[in-house]
Amino acid sequence: MKNKEQKQFITCIMERQIEDGRDSVINFLRRYALQYHTLDFISTDPVQFPHRYHAKADIEISGFLTAFLSFGARPQILKAAERLDVIMDRQPLQYVMSEQWKTDFCGEKSFYRTVSKNKMAQIFYWLHTIYSGHKSMEDALLCAGGGSPMQRLCRLFGVSDKAPQKKLNMFLRWMIRRDSEVDFGLWTRFSPCELIIPLDTHVSEMAFRLE
């Protein structure tokens, strides 16, 4: 949500808490969620990129890369994700396995904001390693030891599961959550009950206001 929309959202919640009580807030949140769980939402959101594909590995790769680039202003995220999709010639798995990324992503020049071309090459190397040994990223996670999907993915990706890892959690939601026009529900061997909402400053503020 944009800052103006966030403020309106919080104001509306506070007004409903005062006027109608907690049940009204819950119903309001459900209606608000339904506003974004529609096919119309996809075309305005970064999730549109993995939705271009049908093969599981292509969806996983596009989804992971798109989620990784999902920070900053939405229009800029969409531009960066579109540029990446073009570089991959709209064939994510084939591009990863071709190792063409070694040529396309080289040097410390920025690809998107603070993400350098070298950083992108590191991610492609990681993806190449995964799909060289597994048919899907879900298979790789199942071999990554115990714990929640987030703990497994953080272990596999080599980052701490003590940090919010908002982008990774968003990717997991796309892959695991079912009964949604927006999310894919591809990873059937993990339960949506295992997903978490990472708490950052903005999410925490809204949560405290809902108490």
mmCIF file with all atom_site columns, C-alpha atoms in Angstrom:
data_model
loop_
_atom_site.group_PDB
_atom_site.id
_atom_site.type_symbol
_atom_site.label_atom_id
_atom_site.label_alt_id
_atom_site.label_comp_id
_atom_site.label_asym_id
_atom_site.label_entity_id
_atom_site.label_seq_id
_atom_site.pdbx_PDB_ins_code
_atom_site.Cartn_x
_atom_site.Cartn_y
_atom_site.Cartn_z
_atom_site.occupancy
_atom_site.B_iso_or_equiv
_atom_site.pdbx_formal_charge
_atom_site.auth_seq_id
_atom_site.auth_comp_id
_atom_site.auth_asym_id
_atom_site.auth_atom_id
_atom_site.pdbx_PDB_model_num
ATOM 1   C CA . MET A 1 1   ? 0.000   0.000   0.000   1.00 0.00 ? 1   MET A CA 1
ATOM 2   C CA . LYS A 1 2   ? 1.116   3.555   -0.639  1.00 0.00 ? 2   LYS A CA 1
ATOM 3   C CA . ASN A 1 3   ? 1.729   5.862   2.359   1.00 0.00 ? 3   ASN A CA 1
ATOM 4   C CA . LYS A 1 4   ? -1.498  7.827   1.807   1.00 0.00 ? 4   LYS A CA 1
ATOM 5   C CA . GLU A 1 5   ? -3.488  4.600   1.547   1.00 0.00 ? 5   GLU A CA 1
ATOM 6   C CA . GLN A 1 6   ? -1.808  3.242   4.695   1.00 0.00 ? 6   GLN A CA 1
ATOM 7   C CA . LYS A 1 7   ? -2.866  6.322   6.667   1.00 0.00 ? 7   LYS A CA 1
ATOM 8   C CA . GLN A 1 8   ? -6.441  6.043   5.404   1.00 0.00 ? 8   GLN A CA 1
ATOM 9   C CA . PHE A 1 9   ? -6.446  2.340   6.251   1.00 0.00 ? 9   PHE A CA 1
ATOM 10  C CA . ILE A 1 10  ? -5.275  2.943   9.838   1.00 0.00 ? 10  ILE A CA 1
ATOM 11  C CA . THR A 1 11  ? -7.718  5.822   10.335  1.00 0.00 ? 11  THR A CA 1
ATOM 12  C CA . CYS A 1 12  ? -10.618 3.686   9.131   1.00 0.00 ? 12  CYS A CA 1
ATOM 13  C CA . ILE A 1 13  ? -9.634  0.856   11.470  1.00 0.00 ? 13  ILE A CA 1
ATOM 14  C CA . MET A 1 14  ? -9.416  3.184   14.457  1.00 0.00 ? 14  MET A CA 1
ATOM 15  C CA . GLU A 1 15  ? -12.810 4.704   13.692  1.00 0.00 ? 15  GLU A CA 1
ATOM 16  C CA . ARG A 1 16  ? -14.429 1.281   13.395  1.00 0.00 ? 16  ARG A CA 1
ATOM 17  C CA . GLN A 1 17  ? -12.846 0.111   16.647  1.00 0.00 ? 17  GLN A CA 1
ATOM 18  C CA . ILE A 1 18  ? -14.299 3.078   18.463  1.00 0.00 ? 18  ILE A CA 1
ATOM 19  C CA . GLU A 1 19  ? -17.738 2.904   16.832  1.00 0.00 ? 19  GLU A CA 1
ATOM 20  C CA . ASP A 1 20  ? -18.486 -0.775  16.373  1.00 0.00 ? 20  ASP A CA 1
ATOM 21  C CA . GLY A 1 21  ? -15.975 -2.867  18.307  1.00 0.00 ? 21  GLY A CA 1
ATOM 22  C CA . ARG A 1 22  ? -13.568 -5.648  17.393  1.00 0.00 ? 22  ARG A CA 1
ATOM 23  C CA . ASP A 1 23  ? -15.938 -7.776  15.296  1.00 0.00 ? 23  ASP A CA 1
ATOM 24  C CA . SER A 1 24  ? -16.465 -4.885  12.923  1.00 0.00 ? 24  SER A CA 1
ATOM 25  C CA . VAL A 1 25  ? -12.685 -4.481  12.498  1.00 0.00 ? 25  VAL A CA 1
ATOM 26  C CA . ILE A 1 26  ? -12.287 -8.178  11.669  1.00 0.00 ? 26  ILE A CA 1
ATOM 27  C CA . ASN A 1 27  ? -15.029 -7.998  9.044   1.00 0.00 ? 27  ASN A CA 1
ATOM 28  C CA . PHE A 1 28  ? -13.492 -4.833  7.626   1.00 0.00 ? 28  PHE A CA 1
ATOM 29  C CA . LEU A 1 29  ? -10.079 -6.510  7.328   1.00 0.00 ? 29  LEU A CA 1
ATOM 30  C CA . ARG A 1 30  ? -11.639 -9.460  5.536   1.00 0.00 ? 30  ARG A CA 1
ATOM 31  C CA . ARG A 1 31  ? -13.386 -7.179  3.056   1.00 0.00 ? 31  ARG A CA 1
ATOM 32  C CA . TYR A 1 32  ? -10.150 -5.240  2.553   1.00 0.00 ? 32  TYR A CA 1
ATOM 33  C CA . ALA A 1 33  ? -8.250  -8.491  1.880   1.00 0.00 ? 33  ALA A CA 1
ATOM 34  C CA . LEU A 1 34  ? -10.828 -9.498  -0.728  1.00 0.00 ? 34  LEU A CA 1
ATOM 35  C CA . GLN A 1 35  ? -10.125 -6.242  -2.553  1.00 0.00 ? 35  GLN A CA 1
ATOM 36  C CA . TYR A 1 36  ? -6.627  -7.526  -3.338  1.00 0.00 ? 36  TYR A CA 1
ATOM 37  C CA . HIS A 1 37  ? -7.416  -11.222 -3.839  1.00 0.00 ? 37  HIS A CA 1
ATOM 38  C CA . THR A 1 38  ? -8.704  -10.746 -7.365  1.00 0.00 ? 38  THR A CA 1
ATOM 39  C CA . LEU A 1 39  ? -7.430  -11.354 -10.867 1.00 0.00 ? 39  LEU A CA 1
ATOM 40  C CA . ASP A 1 40  ? -7.489  -7.587  -11.446 1.00 0.00 ? 40  ASP A CA 1
ATOM 41  C CA . PHE A 1 41  ? -4.858  -7.099  -8.742  1.00 0.00 ? 41  PHE A CA 1
ATOM 42  C CA . ILE A 1 42  ? -2.307  -9.319  -10.517 1.00 0.00 ? 42  ILE A CA 1
ATOM 43  C CA . SER A 1 43  ? -1.721  -6.940  -13.437 1.00 0.00 ? 43  SER A CA 1
ATOM 44  C CA . THR A 1 44  ? -0.711  -4.110  -11.073 1.00 0.00 ? 44  THR A CA 1
ATOM 45  C CA . ASP A 1 45  ? 1.577   -6.152  -8.807  1.00 0.00 ? 45  ASP A CA 1
ATOM 46  C CA . PRO A 1 46  ? 5.006   -7.820  -9.169  1.00 0.00 ? 46  PRO A CA 1
ATOM 47  C CA . VAL A 1 47  ? 3.244   -11.196 -8.849  1.00 0.00 ? 47  VAL A CA 1
ATOM 48  C CA . GLN A 1 48  ? 2.237   -10.691 -12.503 1.00 0.00 ? 48  GLN A CA 1
ATOM 49  C CA . PHE A 1 49  ? 5.659   -11.952 -13.616 1.00 0.00 ? 49  PHE A CA 1
ATOM 50  C CA . PRO A 1 50  ? 5.528   -15.522 -12.267 1.00 0.00 ? 50  PRO A CA 1
ATOM 51  C CA . HIS A 1 51  ? 1.904   -15.592 -13.465 1.00 0.00 ? 51  HIS A CA 1
ATOM 52  C CA . ARG A 1 52  ? 3.248   -15.448 -17.019 1.00 0.00 ? 52  ARG A CA 1
ATOM 53  C CA . TYR A 1 53  ? 4.459   -19.035 -16.684 1.00 0.00 ? 53  TYR A CA 1
ATOM 54  C CA . HIS A 1 54  ? 2.934   -22.489 -16.343 1.00 0.00 ? 54  HIS A CA 1
ATOM 55  C CA . ALA A 1 55  ? 5.857   -24.831 -15.645 1.00 0.00 ? 55  ALA A CA 1
ATOM 56  C CA . LYS A 1 56  ? 6.637   -25.208 -11.949 1.00 0.00 ? 56  LYS A CA 1
ATOM 57  C CA . ALA A 1 57  ? 10.358  -24.408 -12.192 1.00 0.00 ? 57  ALA A CA 1
ATOM 58  C CA . ASP A 1 58  ? 9.703   -21.317 -14.339 1.00 0.00 ? 58  ASP A CA 1
ATOM 59  C CA . ILE A 1 59  ? 7.167   -20.039 -11.808 1.00 0.00 ? 59  ILE A CA 1
ATOM 60  C CA . GLU A 1 60  ? 9.561   -20.683 -8.919  1.00 0.00 ? 60  GLU A CA 1
ATOM 61  C CA . ILE A 1 61  ? 12.487  -18.929 -10.590 1.00 0.00 ? 61  ILE A CA 1
ATOM 62  C CA . SER A 1 62  ? 10.477  -15.946 -11.793 1.00 0.00 ? 62  SER A CA 1
ATOM 63  C CA . GLY A 1 63  ? 8.745   -15.682 -8.425  1.00 0.00 ? 63  GLY A CA 1
ATOM 64  C CA . PHE A 1 64  ? 11.970  -15.830 -6.429  1.00 0.00 ? 64  PHE A CA 1
ATOM 65  C CA . LEU A 1 65  ? 13.774  -13.263 -8.587  1.00 0.00 ? 65  LEU A CA 1
ATOM 66  C CA . THR A 1 66  ? 10.769  -10.948 -8.636  1.00 0.00 ? 66  THR A CA 1
ATOM 67  C CA . ALA A 1 67  ? 10.370  -11.174 -4.862  1.00 0.00 ? 67  ALA A CA 1
ATOM 68  C CA . PHE A 1 68  ? 14.085  -10.463 -4.398  1.00 0.00 ? 68  PHE A CA 1
ATOM 69  C CA . LEU A 1 69  ? 13.718  -7.239  -6.405  1.00 0.00 ? 69  LEU A CA 1
ATOM 70  C CA . SER A 1 70  ? 10.513  -6.198  -4.644  1.00 0.00 ? 70  SER A CA 1
ATOM 71  C CA . PHE A 1 71  ? 11.644  -3.223  -2.610  1.00 0.00 ? 71  PHE A CA 1
ATOM 72  C CA . GLY A 1 72  ? 11.251  0.454   -3.320  1.00 0.00 ? 72  GLY A CA 1
ATOM 73  C CA . ALA A 1 73  ? 8.523   2.102   -5.388  1.00 0.00 ? 73  ALA A CA 1
ATOM 74  C CA . ARG A 1 74  ? 6.200   -0.317  -7.166  1.00 0.00 ? 74  ARG A CA 1
ATOM 75  C CA . PRO A 1 75  ? 6.601   1.273   -10.648 1.00 0.00 ? 75  PRO A CA 1
ATOM 76  C CA . GLN A 1 76  ? 10.375  0.851   -10.396 1.00 0.00 ? 76  GLN A CA 1
ATOM 77  C CA . ILE A 1 77  ? 10.022  -2.746  -9.179  1.00 0.00 ? 77  ILE A CA 1
ATOM 78  C CA . LEU A 1 78  ? 7.839   -3.533  -12.192 1.00 0.00 ? 78  LEU A CA 1
ATOM 79  C CA . LYS A 1 79  ? 10.358  -1.956  -14.568 1.00 0.00 ? 79  LYS A CA 1
ATOM 80  C CA . ALA A 1 80  ? 13.251  -3.943  -13.072 1.00 0.00 ? 80  ALA A CA 1
ATOM 81  C CA . ALA A 1 81  ? 11.303  -7.211  -13.125 1.00 0.00 ? 81  ALA A CA 1
ATOM 82  C CA . GLU A 1 82  ? 10.251  -6.607  -16.737 1.00 0.00 ? 82  GLU A CA 1
ATOM 83  C CA . ARG A 1 83  ? 13.852  -5.882  -17.727 1.00 0.00 ? 83  ARG A CA 1
ATOM 84  C CA . LEU A 1 84  ? 14.967  -9.112  -16.072 1.00 0.00 ? 84  LEU A CA 1
ATOM 85  C CA . ASP A 1 85  ? 12.208  -11.089 -17.769 1.00 0.00 ? 85  ASP A CA 1
ATOM 86  C CA . VAL A 1 86  ? 13.383  -9.795  -21.148 1.00 0.00 ? 86  VAL A CA 1
ATOM 87  C CA . ILE A 1 87  ? 17.015  -10.665 -20.368 1.00 0.00 ? 87  ILE A CA 1
ATOM 88  C CA . MET A 1 88  ? 15.904  -14.219 -19.569 1.00 0.00 ? 88  MET A CA 1
ATOM 89  C CA . ASP A 1 89  ? 14.080  -14.273 -22.922 1.00 0.00 ? 89  ASP A CA 1
ATOM 90  C CA . ARG A 1 90  ? 10.973  -15.234 -20.927 1.00 0.00 ? 90  ARG A CA 1
ATOM 91  C CA . GLN A 1 91  ? 12.421  -18.707 -20.304 1.00 0.00 ? 91  GLN A CA 1
ATOM 92  C CA . PRO A 1 92  ? 13.582  -18.676 -16.662 1.00 0.00 ? 92  PRO A CA 1
ATOM 93  C CA . LEU A 1 93  ? 14.710  -22.295 -16.238 1.00 0.00 ? 93  LEU A CA 1
ATOM 94  C CA . GLN A 1 94  ? 16.385  -22.477 -19.627 1.00 0.00 ? 94  GLN A CA 1
ATOM 95  C CA . TYR A 1 95  ? 18.204  -19.211 -18.906 1.00 0.00 ? 95  TYR A CA 1
ATOM 96  C CA . VAL A 1 96  ? 19.405  -20.413 -15.492 1.00 0.00 ? 96  VAL A CA 1
ATOM 97  C CA . MET A 1 97  ? 20.733  -23.682 -16.864 1.00 0.00 ? 97  MET A CA 1
ATOM 98  C CA . SER A 1 98  ? 22.345  -22.038 -19.927 1.00 0.00 ? 98  SER A CA 1
ATOM 99  C CA . GLU A 1 99  ? 24.675  -20.034 -17.642 1.00 0.00 ? 99  GLU A CA 1
ATOM 100 C CA . GLN A 1 100 ? 24.230  -17.021 -19.941 1.00 0.00 ? 100 GLN A CA 1
ATOM 101 C CA . TRP A 1 101 ? 23.893  -14.986 -16.736 1.00 0.00 ? 101 TRP A CA 1
ATOM 102 C CA . LYS A 1 102 ? 27.668  -15.235 -16.301 1.00 0.00 ? 102 LYS A CA 1
ATOM 103 C CA . THR A 1 103 ? 27.973  -12.867 -19.260 1.00 0.00 ? 103 THR A CA 1
ATOM 104 C CA . ASP A 1 104 ? 24.847  -10.766 -18.706 1.00 0.00 ? 104 ASP A CA 1
ATOM 105 C CA . PHE A 1 105 ? 25.509  -10.050 -15.031 1.00 0.00 ? 105 PHE A CA 1
ATOM 106 C CA . CYS A 1 106 ? 29.096  -9.102  -14.409 1.00 0.00 ? 106 CYS A CA 1
ATOM 107 C CA . GLY A 1 107 ? 30.574  -6.224  -12.418 1.00 0.00 ? 107 GLY A CA 1
ATOM 108 C CA . GLU A 1 108 ? 29.562  -3.939  -9.587  1.00 0.00 ? 108 GLU A CA 1
ATOM 109 C CA . LYS A 1 109 ? 27.309  -1.730  -11.696 1.00 0.00 ? 109 LYS A CA 1
ATOM 110 C CA . SER A 1 110 ? 23.803  -1.542  -10.292 1.00 0.00 ? 110 SER A CA 1
ATOM 111 C CA . PHE A 1 111 ? 21.101  -3.670  -11.859 1.00 0.00 ? 111 PHE A CA 1
ATOM 112 C CA . TYR A 1 112 ? 18.374  -2.328  -9.583  1.00 0.00 ? 112 TYR A CA 1
ATOM 113 C CA . ARG A 1 113 ? 18.985  0.141   -6.777  1.00 0.00 ? 113 ARG A CA 1
ATOM 114 C CA . THR A 1 114 ? 21.430  -1.505  -4.314  1.00 0.00 ? 114 THR A CA 1
ATOM 115 C CA . VAL A 1 115 ? 21.462  -4.840  -6.187  1.00 0.00 ? 115 VAL A CA 1
ATOM 116 C CA . SER A 1 116 ? 24.589  -5.079  -8.315  1.00 0.00 ? 116 SER A CA 1
ATOM 117 C CA . LYS A 1 117 ? 25.036  -7.230  -11.405 1.00 0.00 ? 117 LYS A CA 1
ATOM 118 C CA . ASN A 1 118 ? 27.459  -9.382  -9.428  1.00 0.00 ? 118 ASN A CA 1
ATOM 119 C CA . LYS A 1 119 ? 24.780  -9.951  -6.790  1.00 0.00 ? 119 LYS A CA 1
ATOM 120 C CA . MET A 1 120 ? 22.371  -11.046 -9.498  1.00 0.00 ? 120 MET A CA 1
ATOM 121 C CA . ALA A 1 121 ? 25.013  -13.447 -10.809 1.00 0.00 ? 121 ALA A CA 1
ATOM 122 C CA . GLN A 1 122 ? 25.339  -14.925 -7.307  1.00 0.00 ? 122 GLN A CA 1
ATOM 123 C CA . ILE A 1 123 ? 21.603  -15.537 -7.173  1.00 0.00 ? 123 ILE A CA 1
ATOM 124 C CA . PHE A 1 124 ? 21.623  -17.160 -10.595 1.00 0.00 ? 124 PHE A CA 1
ATOM 125 C CA . TYR A 1 125 ? 24.517  -19.361 -9.496  1.00 0.00 ? 125 TYR A CA 1
ATOM 126 C CA . TRP A 1 126 ? 22.448  -20.384 -6.469  1.00 0.00 ? 126 TRP A CA 1
ATOM 127 C CA . LEU A 1 127 ? 19.467  -21.156 -8.687  1.00 0.00 ? 127 LEU A CA 1
ATOM 128 C CA . HIS A 1 128 ? 21.692  -23.116 -11.084 1.00 0.00 ? 128 HIS A CA 1
ATOM 129 C CA . THR A 1 129 ? 22.931  -25.214 -8.164  1.00 0.00 ? 129 THR A CA 1
ATOM 130 C CA . ILE A 1 130 ? 19.374  -25.931 -7.036  1.00 0.00 ? 130 ILE A CA 1
ATOM 131 C CA . TYR A 1 131 ? 18.052  -26.993 -10.435 1.00 0.00 ? 131 TYR A CA 1
ATOM 132 C CA . SER A 1 132 ? 21.158  -28.998 -11.215 1.00 0.00 ? 132 SER A CA 1
ATOM 133 C CA . GLY A 1 133 ? 20.320  -31.240 -8.276  1.00 0.00 ? 133 GLY A CA 1
ATOM 134 C CA . HIS A 1 134 ? 16.527  -31.016 -8.024  1.00 0.00 ? 134 HIS A CA 1
ATOM 135 C CA . LYS A 1 135 ? 13.508  -30.825 -10.285 1.00 0.00 ? 135 LYS A CA 1
ATOM 136 C CA . SER A 1 136 ? 12.039  -27.991 -8.224  1.00 0.00 ? 136 SER A CA 1
ATOM 137 C CA . MET A 1 137 ? 12.908  -25.571 -5.447  1.00 0.00 ? 137 MET A CA 1
ATOM 138 C CA . GLU A 1 138 ? 10.267  -27.270 -3.324  1.00 0.00 ? 138 GLU A CA 1
ATOM 139 C CA . ASP A 1 139 ? 12.254  -30.525 -3.612  1.00 0.00 ? 139 ASP A CA 1
ATOM 140 C CA . ALA A 1 140 ? 15.402  -28.654 -2.577  1.00 0.00 ? 140 ALA A CA 1
ATOM 141 C CA . LEU A 1 141 ? 13.648  -27.232 0.498   1.00 0.00 ? 141 LEU A CA 1
ATOM 142 C CA . LEU A 1 142 ? 12.493  -30.674 1.540   1.00 0.00 ? 142 LEU A CA 1
ATOM 143 C CA . CYS A 1 143 ? 16.142  -31.748 1.565   1.00 0.00 ? 143 CYS A CA 1
ATOM 144 C CA . ALA A 1 144 ? 17.273  -28.676 3.502   1.00 0.00 ? 144 ALA A CA 1
ATOM 145 C CA . GLY A 1 145 ? 16.774  -30.075 7.007   1.00 0.00 ? 145 GLY A CA 1
ATOM 146 C CA . GLY A 1 146 ? 13.871  -29.536 9.387   1.00 0.00 ? 146 GLY A CA 1
ATOM 147 C CA . GLY A 1 147 ? 11.974  -26.456 10.417  1.00 0.00 ? 147 GLY A CA 1
ATOM 148 C CA . SER A 1 148 ? 9.376   -24.185 8.890   1.00 0.00 ? 148 SER A CA 1
ATOM 149 C CA . PRO A 1 149 ? 9.406   -23.311 5.180   1.00 0.00 ? 149 PRO A CA 1
ATOM 150 C CA . MET A 1 150 ? 10.966  -19.959 6.067   1.00 0.00 ? 150 MET A CA 1
ATOM 151 C CA . GLN A 1 151 ? 13.731  -21.597 8.120   1.00 0.00 ? 151 GLN A CA 1
ATOM 152 C CA . ARG A 1 152 ? 14.428  -24.084 5.342   1.00 0.00 ? 152 ARG A CA 1
ATOM 153 C CA . LEU A 1 153 ? 14.532  -21.390 2.644   1.00 0.00 ? 153 LEU A CA 1
ATOM 154 C CA . CYS A 1 154 ? 16.798  -19.147 4.726   1.00 0.00 ? 154 CYS A CA 1
ATOM 155 C CA . ARG A 1 155 ? 19.125  -22.095 5.341   1.00 0.00 ? 155 ARG A CA 1
ATOM 156 C CA . LEU A 1 156 ? 19.165  -22.945 1.656   1.00 0.00 ? 156 LEU A CA 1
ATOM 157 C CA . PHE A 1 157 ? 19.704  -19.323 0.592   1.00 0.00 ? 157 PHE A CA 1
ATOM 158 C CA . GLY A 1 158 ? 22.338  -18.713 3.263   1.00 0.00 ? 158 GLY A CA 1
ATOM 159 C CA . VAL A 1 159 ? 20.629  -15.916 5.197   1.00 0.00 ? 159 VAL A CA 1
ATOM 160 C CA . SER A 1 160 ? 19.471  -15.565 8.798   1.00 0.00 ? 160 SER A CA 1
ATOM 161 C CA . ASP A 1 161 ? 15.956  -16.645 9.747   1.00 0.00 ? 161 ASP A CA 1
ATOM 162 C CA . LYS A 1 162 ? 16.118  -14.231 12.700  1.00 0.00 ? 162 LYS A CA 1
ATOM 163 C CA . ALA A 1 163 ? 15.595  -11.241 10.386  1.00 0.00 ? 163 ALA A CA 1
ATOM 164 C CA . PRO A 1 164 ? 12.114  -10.443 8.974   1.00 0.00 ? 164 PRO A CA 1
ATOM 165 C CA . GLN A 1 165 ? 13.107  -11.565 5.451   1.00 0.00 ? 165 GLN A CA 1
ATOM 166 C CA . LYS A 1 166 ? 9.965   -9.960  4.032   1.00 0.00 ? 166 LYS A CA 1
ATOM 167 C CA . LYS A 1 167 ? 10.805  -10.743 0.411   1.00 0.00 ? 167 LYS A CA 1
ATOM 168 C CA . LEU A 1 168 ? 11.415  -14.428 1.108   1.00 0.00 ? 168 LEU A CA 1
ATOM 169 C CA . ASN A 1 169 ? 8.205   -14.673 3.110   1.00 0.00 ? 169 ASN A CA 1
ATOM 170 C CA . MET A 1 170 ? 6.271   -13.063 0.277   1.00 0.00 ? 170 MET A CA 1
ATOM 171 C CA . PHE A 1 171 ? 7.746   -15.606 -2.134  1.00 0.00 ? 171 PHE A CA 1
ATOM 172 C CA . LEU A 1 172 ? 6.763   -18.442 0.205   1.00 0.00 ? 172 LEU A CA 1
ATOM 173 C CA . ARG A 1 173 ? 3.237   -17.086 0.362   1.00 0.00 ? 173 ARG A CA 1
ATOM 174 C CA . TRP A 1 174 ? 3.036   -17.088 -3.431  1.00 0.00 ? 174 TRP A CA 1
ATOM 175 C CA . MET A 1 175 ? 4.236   -20.688 -3.572  1.00 0.00 ? 175 MET A CA 1
ATOM 176 C CA . ILE A 1 176 ? 2.291   -22.201 -0.650  1.00 0.00 ? 176 ILE A CA 1
ATOM 177 C CA . ARG A 1 177 ? -0.960  -20.311 -0.089  1.00 0.00 ? 177 ARG A CA 1
ATOM 178 C CA . ARG A 1 178 ? -3.958  -21.965 -1.732  1.00 0.00 ? 178 ARG A CA 1
ATOM 179 C CA . ASP A 1 179 ? -7.515  -21.026 -2.669  1.00 0.00 ? 179 ASP A CA 1
ATOM 180 C CA . SER A 1 180 ? -6.364  -17.658 -3.987  1.00 0.00 ? 180 SER A CA 1
ATOM 181 C CA . GLU A 1 181 ? -6.490  -16.117 -7.440  1.00 0.00 ? 181 GLU A CA 1
ATOM 182 C CA . VAL A 1 182 ? -3.244  -14.313 -6.656  1.00 0.00 ? 182 VAL A CA 1
ATOM 183 C CA . ASP A 1 183 ? -1.119  -17.022 -5.022  1.00 0.00 ? 183 ASP A CA 1
ATOM 184 C CA . PHE A 1 184 ? -0.093  -20.254 -6.752  1.00 0.00 ? 184 PHE A CA 1
ATOM 185 C CA . GLY A 1 185 ? -0.323  -22.994 -4.103  1.00 0.00 ? 185 GLY A CA 1
ATOM 186 C CA . LEU A 1 186 ? 2.318   -24.976 -6.009  1.00 0.00 ? 186 LEU A CA 1
ATOM 187 C CA . TRP A 1 187 ? 4.131   -26.305 -2.960  1.00 0.00 ? 187 TRP A CA 1
ATOM 188 C CA . THR A 1 188 ? 1.596   -28.827 -1.739  1.00 0.00 ? 188 THR A CA 1
ATOM 189 C CA . ARG A 1 189 ? 4.019   -30.551 0.626   1.00 0.00 ? 189 ARG A CA 1
ATOM 190 C CA . PHE A 1 190 ? 4.031   -27.493 2.866   1.00 0.00 ? 190 PHE A CA 1
ATOM 191 C CA . SER A 1 191 ? 1.000   -26.175 4.728   1.00 0.00 ? 191 SER A CA 1
ATOM 192 C CA . PRO A 1 192 ? -0.281  -22.585 4.542   1.00 0.00 ? 192 PRO A CA 1
ATOM 193 C CA . CYS A 1 193 ? -0.469  -22.825 8.351   1.00 0.00 ? 193 CYS A CA 1
ATOM 194 C CA . GLU A 1 194 ? 3.329   -22.710 8.373   1.00 0.00 ? 194 GLU A CA 1
ATOM 195 C CA . LEU A 1 195 ? 3.457   -19.288 6.735   1.00 0.00 ? 195 LEU A CA 1
ATOM 196 C CA . ILE A 1 196 ? 4.211   -16.244 8.844   1.00 0.00 ? 196 ILE A CA 1
ATOM 197 C CA . ILE A 1 197 ? 3.694   -12.488 8.550   1.00 0.00 ? 197 ILE A CA 1
ATOM 198 C CA . PRO A 1 198 ? 7.095   -10.853 9.147   1.00 0.00 ? 198 PRO A CA 1
ATOM 199 C CA . LEU A 1 199 ? 6.927   -7.879  11.468  1.00 0.00 ? 199 LEU A CA 1
ATOM 200 C CA . ASP A 1 200 ? 8.579   -4.656  10.384  1.00 0.00 ? 200 ASP A CA 1
ATOM 201 C CA . THR A 1 201 ? 7.878   -1.159  11.700  1.00 0.00 ? 201 THR A CA 1
ATOM 202 C CA . HIS A 1 202 ? 4.758   -0.605  9.581   1.00 0.00 ? 202 HIS A CA 1
ATOM 203 C CA . VAL A 1 203 ? 3.182   -4.016  10.193  1.00 0.00 ? 203 VAL A CA 1
ATOM 204 C CA . SER A 1 204 ? 3.929   -3.759  13.928  1.00 0.00 ? 204 SER A CA 1
ATOM 205 C CA . GLU A 1 205 ? 2.303   -0.337  14.111  1.00 0.00 ? 205 GLU A CA 1
ATOM 206 C CA . MET A 1 206 ? -0.890  -1.641  12.516  1.00 0.00 ? 206 MET A CA 1
ATOM 207 C CA . ALA A 1 207 ? -0.895  -4.717  14.744  1.00 0.00 ? 207 ALA A CA 1
ATOM 208 C CA . PHE A 1 208 ? -0.586  -2.615  17.901  1.00 0.00 ? 208 PHE A CA 1
ATOM 209 C CA . ARG A 1 209 ? -3.436  -0.388  16.751  1.00 0.00 ? 209 ARG A CA 1
ATOM 210 C CA . LEU A 1 210 ? -5.636  -3.461  16.349  1.00 0.00 ? 210 LEU A CA 1
ATOM 211 C CA . GLU A 1 211 ? -5.124  -4.639  19.937  1.00 0.00 ? 211 GLU A CA 1
#
